[in-house]
PDB file of C-alpha atoms in Angstrom:
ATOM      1  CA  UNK A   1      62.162  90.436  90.722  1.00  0.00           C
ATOM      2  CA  UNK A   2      64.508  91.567  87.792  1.00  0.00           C
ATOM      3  CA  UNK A   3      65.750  88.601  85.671  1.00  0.00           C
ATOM      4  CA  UNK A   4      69.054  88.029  86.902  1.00  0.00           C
ATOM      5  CA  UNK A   5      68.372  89.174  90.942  1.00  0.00           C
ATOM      6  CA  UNK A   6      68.637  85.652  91.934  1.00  0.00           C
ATOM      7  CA  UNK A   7      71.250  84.466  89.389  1.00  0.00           C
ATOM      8  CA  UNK A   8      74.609  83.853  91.223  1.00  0.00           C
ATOM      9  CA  UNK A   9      77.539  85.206  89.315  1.00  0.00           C
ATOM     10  CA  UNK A  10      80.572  83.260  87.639  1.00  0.00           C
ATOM     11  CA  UNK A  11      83.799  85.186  87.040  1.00  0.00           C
ATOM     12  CA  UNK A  12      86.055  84.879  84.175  1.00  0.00           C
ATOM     13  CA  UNK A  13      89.765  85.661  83.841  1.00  0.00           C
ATOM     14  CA  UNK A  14      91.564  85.329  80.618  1.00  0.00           C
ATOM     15  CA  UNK A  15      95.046  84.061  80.399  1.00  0.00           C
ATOM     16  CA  UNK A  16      97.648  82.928  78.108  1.00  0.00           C
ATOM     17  CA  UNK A  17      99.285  80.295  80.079  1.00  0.00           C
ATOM     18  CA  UNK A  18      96.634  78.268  81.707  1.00  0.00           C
ATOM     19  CA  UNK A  19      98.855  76.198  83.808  1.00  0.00           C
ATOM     20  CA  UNK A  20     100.544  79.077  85.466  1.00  0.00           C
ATOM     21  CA  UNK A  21      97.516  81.213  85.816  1.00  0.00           C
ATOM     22  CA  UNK A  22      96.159  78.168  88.085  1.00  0.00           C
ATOM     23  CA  UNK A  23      99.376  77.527  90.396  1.00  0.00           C
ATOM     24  CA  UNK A  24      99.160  81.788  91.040  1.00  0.00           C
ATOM     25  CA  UNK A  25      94.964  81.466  92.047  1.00  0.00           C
ATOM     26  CA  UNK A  26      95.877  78.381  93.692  1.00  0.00           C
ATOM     27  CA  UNK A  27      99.204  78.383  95.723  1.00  0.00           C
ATOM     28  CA  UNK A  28      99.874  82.029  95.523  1.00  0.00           C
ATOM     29  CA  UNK A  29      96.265  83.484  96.499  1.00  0.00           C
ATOM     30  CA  UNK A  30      95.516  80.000  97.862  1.00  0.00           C
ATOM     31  CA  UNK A  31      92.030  79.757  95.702  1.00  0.00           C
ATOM     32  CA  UNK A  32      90.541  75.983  96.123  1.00  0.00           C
ATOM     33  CA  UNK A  33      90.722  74.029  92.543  1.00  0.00           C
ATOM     34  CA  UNK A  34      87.228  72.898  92.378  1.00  0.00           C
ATOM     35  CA  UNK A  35      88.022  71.230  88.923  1.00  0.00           C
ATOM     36  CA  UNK A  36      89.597  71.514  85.401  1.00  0.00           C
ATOM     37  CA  UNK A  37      87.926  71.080  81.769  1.00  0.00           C
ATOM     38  CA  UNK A  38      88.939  71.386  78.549  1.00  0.00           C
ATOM     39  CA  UNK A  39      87.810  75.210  79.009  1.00  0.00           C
ATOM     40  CA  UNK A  40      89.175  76.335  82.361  1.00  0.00           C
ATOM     41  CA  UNK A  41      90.646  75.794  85.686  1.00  0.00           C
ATOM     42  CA  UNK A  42      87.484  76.224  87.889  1.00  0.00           C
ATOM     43  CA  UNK A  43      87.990  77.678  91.633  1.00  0.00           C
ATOM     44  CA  UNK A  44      85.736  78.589  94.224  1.00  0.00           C
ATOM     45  CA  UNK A  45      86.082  81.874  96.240  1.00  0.00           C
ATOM     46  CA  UNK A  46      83.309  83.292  98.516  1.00  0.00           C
ATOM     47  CA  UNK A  47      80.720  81.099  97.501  1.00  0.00           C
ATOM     48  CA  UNK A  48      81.124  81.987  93.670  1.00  0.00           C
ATOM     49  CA  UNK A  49      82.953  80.073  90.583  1.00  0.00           C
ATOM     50  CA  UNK A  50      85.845  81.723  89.319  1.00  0.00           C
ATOM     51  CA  UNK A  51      86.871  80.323  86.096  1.00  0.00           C
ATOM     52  CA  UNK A  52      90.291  81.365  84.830  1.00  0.00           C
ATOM     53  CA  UNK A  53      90.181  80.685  80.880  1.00  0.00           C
ATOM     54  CA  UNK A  54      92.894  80.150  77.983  1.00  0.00           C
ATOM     55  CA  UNK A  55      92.790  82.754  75.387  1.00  0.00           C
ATOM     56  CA  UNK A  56      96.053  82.921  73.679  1.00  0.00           C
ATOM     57  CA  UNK A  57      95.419  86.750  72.400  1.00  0.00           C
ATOM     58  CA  UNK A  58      93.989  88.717  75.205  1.00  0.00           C
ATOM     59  CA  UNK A  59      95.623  91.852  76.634  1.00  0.00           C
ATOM     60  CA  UNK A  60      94.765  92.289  80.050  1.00  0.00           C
ATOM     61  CA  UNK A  61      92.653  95.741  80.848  1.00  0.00           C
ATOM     62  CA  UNK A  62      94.560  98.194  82.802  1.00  0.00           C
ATOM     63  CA  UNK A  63      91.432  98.399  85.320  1.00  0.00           C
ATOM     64  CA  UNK A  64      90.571  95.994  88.019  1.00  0.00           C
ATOM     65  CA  UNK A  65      88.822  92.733  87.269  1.00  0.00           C
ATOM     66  CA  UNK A  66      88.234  91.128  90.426  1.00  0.00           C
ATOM     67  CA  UNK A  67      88.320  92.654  93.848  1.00  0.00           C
ATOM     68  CA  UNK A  68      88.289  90.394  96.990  1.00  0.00           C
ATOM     69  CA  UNK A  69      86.396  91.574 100.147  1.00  0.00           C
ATOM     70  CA  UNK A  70      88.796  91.052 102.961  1.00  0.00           C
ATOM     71  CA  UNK A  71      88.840  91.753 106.736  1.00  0.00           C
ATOM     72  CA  UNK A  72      92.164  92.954 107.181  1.00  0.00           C
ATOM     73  CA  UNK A  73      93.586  94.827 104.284  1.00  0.00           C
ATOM     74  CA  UNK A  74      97.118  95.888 105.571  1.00  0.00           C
ATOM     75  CA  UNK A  75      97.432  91.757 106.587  1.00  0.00           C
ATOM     76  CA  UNK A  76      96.444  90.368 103.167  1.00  0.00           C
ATOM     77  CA  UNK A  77      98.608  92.558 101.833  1.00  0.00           C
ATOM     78  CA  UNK A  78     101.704  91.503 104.048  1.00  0.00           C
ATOM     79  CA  UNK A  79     100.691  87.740 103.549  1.00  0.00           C
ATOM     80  CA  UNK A  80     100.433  88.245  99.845  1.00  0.00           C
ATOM     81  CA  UNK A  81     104.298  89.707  99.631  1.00  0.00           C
ATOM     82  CA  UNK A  82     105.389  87.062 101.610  1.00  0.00           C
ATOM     83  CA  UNK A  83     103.758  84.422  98.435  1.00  0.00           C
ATOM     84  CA  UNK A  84     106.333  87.201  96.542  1.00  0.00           C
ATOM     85  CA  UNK A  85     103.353  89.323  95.139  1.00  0.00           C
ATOM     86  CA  UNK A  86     104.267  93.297  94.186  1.00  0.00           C
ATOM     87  CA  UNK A  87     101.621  95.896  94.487  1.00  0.00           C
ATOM     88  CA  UNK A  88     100.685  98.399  91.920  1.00  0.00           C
ATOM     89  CA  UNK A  89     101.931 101.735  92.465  1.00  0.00           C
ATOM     90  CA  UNK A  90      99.676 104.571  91.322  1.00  0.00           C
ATOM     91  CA  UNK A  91     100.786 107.967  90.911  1.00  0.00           C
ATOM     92  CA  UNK A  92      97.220 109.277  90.919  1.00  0.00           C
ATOM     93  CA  UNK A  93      96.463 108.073  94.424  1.00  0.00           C
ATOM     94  CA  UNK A  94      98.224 108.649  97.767  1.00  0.00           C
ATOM     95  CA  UNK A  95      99.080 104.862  99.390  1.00  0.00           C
ATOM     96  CA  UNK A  96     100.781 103.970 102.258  1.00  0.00           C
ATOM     97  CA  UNK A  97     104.084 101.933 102.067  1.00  0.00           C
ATOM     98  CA  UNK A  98     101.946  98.920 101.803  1.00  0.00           C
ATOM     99  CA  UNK A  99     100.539 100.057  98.472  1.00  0.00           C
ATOM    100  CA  UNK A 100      97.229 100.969 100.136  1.00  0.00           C
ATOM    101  CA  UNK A 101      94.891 103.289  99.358  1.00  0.00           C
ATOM    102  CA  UNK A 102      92.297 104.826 101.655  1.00  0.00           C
ATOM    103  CA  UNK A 103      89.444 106.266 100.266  1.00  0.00           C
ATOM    104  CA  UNK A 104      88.065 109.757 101.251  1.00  0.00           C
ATOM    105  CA  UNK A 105      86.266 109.410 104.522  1.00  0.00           C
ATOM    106  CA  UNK A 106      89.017 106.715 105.360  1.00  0.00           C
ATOM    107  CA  UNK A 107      87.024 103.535 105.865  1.00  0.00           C
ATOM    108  CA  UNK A 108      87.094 101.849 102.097  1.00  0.00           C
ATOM    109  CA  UNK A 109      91.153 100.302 101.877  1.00  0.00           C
ATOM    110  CA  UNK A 110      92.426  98.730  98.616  1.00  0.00           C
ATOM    111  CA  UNK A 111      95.510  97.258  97.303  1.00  0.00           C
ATOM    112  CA  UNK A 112      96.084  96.326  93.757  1.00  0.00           C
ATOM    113  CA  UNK A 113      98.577  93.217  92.403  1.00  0.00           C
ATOM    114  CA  UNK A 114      98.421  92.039  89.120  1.00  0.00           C
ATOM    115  CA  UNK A 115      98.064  87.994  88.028  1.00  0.00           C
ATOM    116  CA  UNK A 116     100.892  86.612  85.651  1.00  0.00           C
ATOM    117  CA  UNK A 117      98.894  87.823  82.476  1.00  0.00           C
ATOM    118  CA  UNK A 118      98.611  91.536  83.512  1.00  0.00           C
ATOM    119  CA  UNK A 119      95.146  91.332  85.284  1.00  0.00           C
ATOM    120  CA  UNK A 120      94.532  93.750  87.958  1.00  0.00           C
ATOM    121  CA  UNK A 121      93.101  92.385  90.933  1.00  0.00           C
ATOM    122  CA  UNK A 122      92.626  93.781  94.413  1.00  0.00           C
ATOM    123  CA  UNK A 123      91.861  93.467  97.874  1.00  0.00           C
ATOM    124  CA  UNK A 124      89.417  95.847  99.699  1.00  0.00           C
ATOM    125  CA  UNK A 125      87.529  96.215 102.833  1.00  0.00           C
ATOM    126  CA  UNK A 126      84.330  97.799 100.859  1.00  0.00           C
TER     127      UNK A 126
END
C-alpha cells in the first residue's frame, strides 16, 4: 500500500474575502458549513473537507481547482444560473448554449463557473 492510498483528501481554496467566499459554497452551491476557525470556513462535500482559506494576496489560477462529480450536468448547470452563476466561455472548446463541453467520444460533460475570487470550478459527469 503506497503511503497516502488510504489517506482521505482535504481541499483548499484560497480567498480574499472569507465571509463571502462562505455565503457562495454555502447558499449559492449549497455546500453544508461543517464549522469555522480562525483558519477557514470548513464544508463537507462528497464525503471530503473542503476548507476555503483567507489569504489576502492570492491570484486565483486560470485552471480548474475543484471539479464536482454530478449526475446531471445540463441540470446543475440550469440550477446553478438560477443561484445567478455565469459559465466560462472558452474559445478553445465547442459548448453548447449551456456552457457545456462534451468531450470526444461524447460521454465526459463539464461546465466551468468561477467562485467570487476568480477560482475555476466545475461540474462534470467523469
Amino acid at each position: 500500500m503506497g503511503i497516502l492510498e488510504a489517506a482521505k483528501p482535504a481541499i483548499i481554496i484560497c480567498t480574499r474575502d472569507r465571509a463571502r467566499a462562505t455565503a457562495f459554497y454555502r447558499d449559492t452551491l449549497g455546500l453544508p458549513l461543517a464549522y469555522e476557525d480562525n483558519f477557514a470556513a470548513v464544508f463537507n462535500t462528497g464525503g471530503v473537507t473542503l476548507r476555503v482559506s483567507l489569504v489576502p494576496d492570492f491570484t486565483p489560477q486560470e485552471h480548474a481547482i475543484v471539479g464536482f462529480q454530478v449526475p446531471d450536468v445540463p441540470a446543475a448547470v440550469k440550477a446553478l444560473r438560477e443561484k445567478s452563476v455565469t459559465f466560462n466561455i472558452y474559445q478553445r472548446f465547442r459548448q453548447d448554449e449551456l456552457g457545456i463541453w462534451t468531450a470526444p467520444g461524447g460521454t465526459t460533460h463539464v461546465a466551468w463557473f468561477k467562485d467570487p475570487d476568480g477560482n475555476v470550478l466545475s461540474v462534470t459527469s467523469a
